[in-house]
Short mmCIF file of C-alpha atoms in Angstrom, two decimals:
data_model
loop_
_atom_site.label_atom_id
_atom_site.label_comp_id
_atom_site.label_asym_id
_atom_site.label_seq_id
_atom_site.Cartn_x
_atom_site.Cartn_y
_atom_site.Cartn_z
CA LYS A 258 178.00 235.90 9.58
CA ALA A 259 178.15 238.56 6.87
CA GLY A 260 180.40 237.91 3.90
CA VAL A 261 183.07 240.09 2.39
CA THR A 262 181.66 243.39 1.20
CA GLN A 263 183.12 245.74 -1.37
CA THR A 264 182.15 249.29 -2.16
CA PRO A 265 181.35 250.72 -4.53
CA ARG A 266 180.13 247.91 -6.80
CA TYR A 267 180.50 249.98 -9.95
CA LEU A 268 182.65 252.97 -10.74
CA ILE A 269 183.30 255.06 -13.83
CA LYS A 270 186.32 257.33 -13.96
CA THR A 271 188.30 259.17 -16.61
CA ARG A 272 191.96 258.86 -17.42
CA GLY A 273 194.23 260.69 -15.02
CA GLN A 274 191.83 260.55 -12.10
CA GLN A 275 192.41 258.52 -8.97
CA VAL A 276 190.11 256.04 -7.29
CA THR A 277 189.75 254.38 -3.89
CA LEU A 278 188.06 251.02 -3.44
CA SER A 279 186.98 249.63 -0.09
CA CYS A 280 186.79 246.12 1.28
CA SER A 281 185.30 244.94 4.57
CA PRO A 282 186.39 241.40 5.43
CA ILE A 283 184.40 238.78 7.25
CA SER A 284 184.27 239.57 10.96
CA GLY A 285 187.34 238.15 12.67
CA HIS A 286 189.35 237.77 9.48
CA ARG A 287 192.69 239.54 9.58
CA SER A 288 194.11 238.90 6.14
CA VAL A 289 192.88 240.77 3.08
CA SER A 290 194.08 240.20 -0.47
CA TRP A 291 193.30 242.16 -3.60
CA TYR A 292 193.11 240.84 -7.16
CA GLN A 293 192.60 242.41 -10.55
CA GLN A 294 190.54 240.47 -13.08
CA THR A 295 190.56 241.34 -16.79
CA PRO A 296 189.61 239.31 -19.87
CA GLY A 297 193.14 239.51 -21.21
CA GLN A 298 195.25 238.92 -18.11
CA GLY A 299 192.87 236.87 -16.02
CA LEU A 300 193.14 237.03 -12.25
CA GLN A 301 196.26 238.74 -11.01
CA PHE A 302 197.38 239.23 -7.42
CA LEU A 303 197.78 242.85 -6.38
CA PHE A 304 198.71 242.77 -2.70
CA GLU A 305 197.91 241.22 0.64
CA TYR A 306 197.60 242.78 4.07
CA PHE A 307 197.71 241.19 7.48
CA SER A 308 197.36 243.14 10.71
CA GLU A 309 197.79 246.48 8.92
CA THR A 310 201.03 245.36 7.24
CA GLN A 311 201.53 244.64 3.57
CA ARG A 312 203.01 241.16 3.38
CA ASN A 313 203.07 240.54 -0.33
CA LYS A 314 202.81 242.61 -3.47
CA GLY A 315 202.24 241.54 -7.05
CA ASN A 316 203.84 242.95 -10.17
CA PHE A 317 201.90 246.17 -10.49
CA PRO A 318 203.21 249.73 -10.84
CA GLY A 319 203.45 252.06 -7.89
CA ARG A 320 200.21 253.73 -8.95
CA PHE A 321 198.50 250.84 -7.18
CA SER A 322 198.63 251.08 -3.43
CA GLY A 323 196.66 249.90 -0.46
CA ARG A 324 196.33 249.93 3.25
CA GLN A 325 194.59 248.11 6.04
CA PHE A 326 193.03 249.61 9.12
CA SER A 327 193.00 248.33 12.67
CA ASN A 328 189.52 246.87 12.15
CA SER A 329 190.93 244.86 9.19
CA ARG A 330 189.01 246.88 6.62
CA SER A 331 191.17 247.56 3.60
CA GLU A 332 191.33 250.13 0.86
CA MET A 333 193.16 250.12 -2.41
CA ASN A 334 194.00 253.24 -4.35
CA VAL A 335 194.87 253.67 -8.00
CA SER A 336 196.30 257.01 -9.03
CA THR A 337 196.62 258.50 -12.51
CA LEU A 338 194.15 256.04 -13.99
CA GLU A 339 194.85 254.51 -17.39
CA LEU A 340 192.44 252.83 -19.79
CA GLY A 341 194.07 249.50 -19.01
CA ASP A 342 193.07 249.76 -15.37
CA SER A 343 189.49 248.95 -16.33
CA ALA A 344 188.82 245.69 -14.56
CA LEU A 345 186.94 243.84 -11.87
CA TYR A 346 188.77 244.28 -8.58
CA LEU A 347 188.22 241.46 -6.15
CA CYS A 348 188.93 241.44 -2.47
CA ALA A 349 189.32 238.25 -0.45
CA SER A 350 189.68 237.70 3.27
CA SER A 351 190.99 234.84 5.34
CA LEU A 352 191.14 234.18 9.06
CA LEU A 353 194.86 234.10 9.70
CA PHE A 354 197.98 234.12 7.58
CA SER A 355 198.21 230.38 8.01
CA ASP A 356 194.62 229.81 7.00
CA ASN A 357 194.28 228.34 3.57
CA GLU A 358 190.79 229.38 2.56
CA GLN A 359 189.98 232.76 1.11
CA PHE A 360 186.47 234.18 0.90
CA PHE A 361 185.84 236.58 -1.94
CA GLY A 362 183.71 239.67 -2.15
CA PRO A 363 181.47 240.49 -5.13
CA GLY A 364 184.04 242.82 -6.63
CA THR A 365 184.13 246.41 -7.82
CA ARG A 366 183.77 246.95 -11.55
CA LEU A 367 185.97 249.90 -12.54
CA THR A 368 185.60 251.46 -15.96
CA VAL A 369 188.14 254.06 -17.09
CA LEU A 370 187.07 256.27 -20.00
CA ALA B 11 207.91 231.06 -10.13
CA GLN B 12 204.80 229.00 -9.83
CA THR B 13 202.41 228.75 -12.77
CA VAL B 14 198.96 227.25 -13.24
CA THR B 15 197.69 226.06 -16.59
CA GLN B 16 194.18 225.15 -17.67
CA SER B 17 194.29 223.82 -21.22
CA GLN B 18 190.52 223.82 -21.82
CA PRO B 19 189.21 227.37 -22.32
CA GLU B 20 185.66 226.07 -22.82
CA MET B 21 183.81 222.88 -22.06
CA SER B 22 180.22 221.72 -22.16
CA VAL B 23 178.35 218.89 -20.46
CA GLN B 24 174.87 217.47 -20.68
CA GLU B 25 172.76 217.90 -17.58
CA ALA B 26 173.13 214.90 -15.22
CA GLU B 27 176.35 213.80 -16.94
CA THR B 28 179.91 213.91 -15.62
CA VAL B 29 182.62 216.30 -16.75
CA THR B 30 186.30 216.62 -15.87
CA LEU B 31 188.21 219.90 -15.95
CA SER B 32 191.99 219.75 -16.26
CA CYS B 33 194.64 221.70 -14.42
CA THR B 34 198.41 221.41 -14.30
CA TYR B 35 200.82 223.48 -12.28
CA ASP B 36 204.50 224.02 -11.94
CA THR B 37 206.30 224.49 -8.64
CA SER B 38 209.53 223.55 -6.94
CA GLU B 39 207.89 223.47 -3.52
CA SER B 40 206.77 220.30 -1.81
CA ASP B 41 204.12 221.75 0.46
CA TYR B 42 201.25 223.76 -0.97
CA TYR B 43 197.51 223.98 -1.40
CA LEU B 44 195.43 223.60 -4.54
CA PHE B 45 191.95 224.96 -5.08
CA TRP B 46 189.12 225.00 -7.53
CA TYR B 47 187.05 228.16 -7.54
CA LYS B 48 183.77 228.73 -9.35
CA GLN B 49 182.77 232.13 -10.72
CA PRO B 50 179.18 232.23 -11.99
CA PRO B 51 177.85 235.12 -14.12
CA SER B 52 177.18 237.05 -10.90
CA ARG B 53 180.99 237.26 -10.57
CA GLN B 54 180.99 236.07 -6.95
CA MET B 55 183.99 233.78 -6.60
CA ILE B 56 183.15 230.66 -4.62
CA LEU B 57 185.51 228.00 -3.28
CA VAL B 58 184.49 224.59 -4.65
CA ILE B 59 187.13 222.31 -3.23
CA ARG B 60 190.67 222.38 -1.85
CA GLN B 61 193.50 219.91 -1.54
CA GLU B 62 196.54 219.92 0.72
CA ALA B 63 199.57 218.63 -1.14
CA TYR B 64 200.75 216.53 1.79
CA LYS B 65 197.50 214.54 1.75
CA GLN B 66 197.45 211.62 -0.66
CA GLN B 67 193.70 211.18 -0.42
CA ASN B 68 191.75 213.06 -3.07
CA ALA B 69 189.36 215.69 -1.72
CA THR B 70 185.62 215.28 -2.25
CA GLU B 71 182.75 217.69 -1.72
CA ASN B 72 179.37 216.22 -2.62
CA ARG B 73 179.26 216.04 -6.44
CA PHE B 74 182.74 217.54 -6.77
CA SER B 75 185.92 215.51 -6.50
CA VAL B 76 189.51 215.93 -7.56
CA ASN B 77 192.18 213.70 -9.00
CA PHE B 78 195.42 214.94 -7.47
CA GLN B 79 198.58 213.55 -9.04
CA LYS B 80 201.45 215.22 -7.19
CA ALA B 81 204.29 213.70 -9.21
CA ALA B 82 202.62 214.72 -12.46
CA LYS B 83 201.62 218.10 -10.99
CA SER B 84 198.08 217.54 -12.12
CA PHE B 85 194.88 218.55 -10.32
CA SER B 86 191.67 217.81 -12.23
CA LEU B 87 188.12 218.49 -11.07
CA LYS B 88 185.31 216.03 -11.69
CA ILE B 89 181.73 217.21 -11.51
CA SER B 90 179.21 214.40 -11.30
CA ASP B 91 175.48 214.65 -12.02
CA SER B 92 175.98 218.10 -13.59
CA GLN B 93 173.30 220.66 -12.85
CA LEU B 94 172.34 223.87 -14.63
CA GLY B 95 173.68 225.82 -11.68
CA ASP B 96 177.15 224.42 -12.32
CA ALA B 97 177.50 226.61 -15.40
CA ALA B 98 180.30 229.05 -14.60
CA MET B 99 183.97 229.86 -15.02
CA TYR B 100 186.15 227.46 -13.08
CA PHE B 101 189.57 228.53 -11.89
CA CYS B 102 192.29 226.26 -10.66
CA ALA B 103 194.55 227.96 -8.09
CA TYR B 104 197.79 227.33 -6.26
CA ARG B 105 199.01 228.69 -2.96
CA SER B 106 202.28 228.09 -1.18
CA ALA B 107 202.09 226.61 2.30
CA LYS B 108 204.69 229.04 3.58
CA THR B 109 202.97 230.72 6.50
CA SER B 110 203.80 234.25 5.46
CA TYR B 111 202.87 233.88 1.85
CA ASP B 112 199.18 234.36 1.07
CA LYS B 113 199.50 234.93 -2.65
CA VAL B 114 197.19 232.73 -4.69
CA ILE B 115 198.08 232.04 -8.31
CA PHE B 116 195.15 231.43 -10.60
CA GLY B 117 194.95 229.61 -13.90
CA PRO B 118 193.26 231.25 -16.91
CA GLY B 119 189.96 229.50 -16.26
CA THR B 120 187.63 227.07 -18.02
CA SER B 121 184.16 228.19 -19.04
CA LEU B 122 181.70 225.37 -18.37
CA SER B 123 178.33 225.26 -20.09
CA VAL B 124 175.60 222.86 -18.98
CA ILE B 125 173.19 221.74 -21.68
CA PRO B 126 169.62 220.97 -20.53
#
């Protein structure tokens, strides 16, 4: 069974631009969570989707948004990029909302210049 | 709000020796899950071991075992017979058992080096 895939793996943008990151969960998994990882703040929860509905959201500004499609694939969007948005963005999927094991993708490394 | 603390930013262990990584957490809930994740230089986060709070028995996965002390809110990871491939960042994580709450809270991590 294929693991969680994230595209693109690397991305370079400039301040003010917007970016869309994609995550394909493990087949059959319906929950997708997104995390931001930076050296200073560590791993921080962004949001979680289950069956196309956002169930939880972390403490991030409205510039960060996401969605989930009927096939469970998820995208996250960051508008008006700031230098501080440079980070590794990790996506994780789990089978059901009651499942307690998340499987992580390799991440997307976003650099904002 | 729940918090997870890892007081050892860096640790090292001799190959084939045993090392213990510490983790403490704070929560007012009685039912939850605890995890140890490993993140090698490749950045791929891998689940090492998990513990359900309602289980008194400590979880074990091959060379990895935990010491779960619920009253003390402590969850340490013991790696036995350390191997070079164990070198990585290790994150302790907490997740509520509430069925509609998938948020995982991570600690700051411990960087483990394995000395040949």
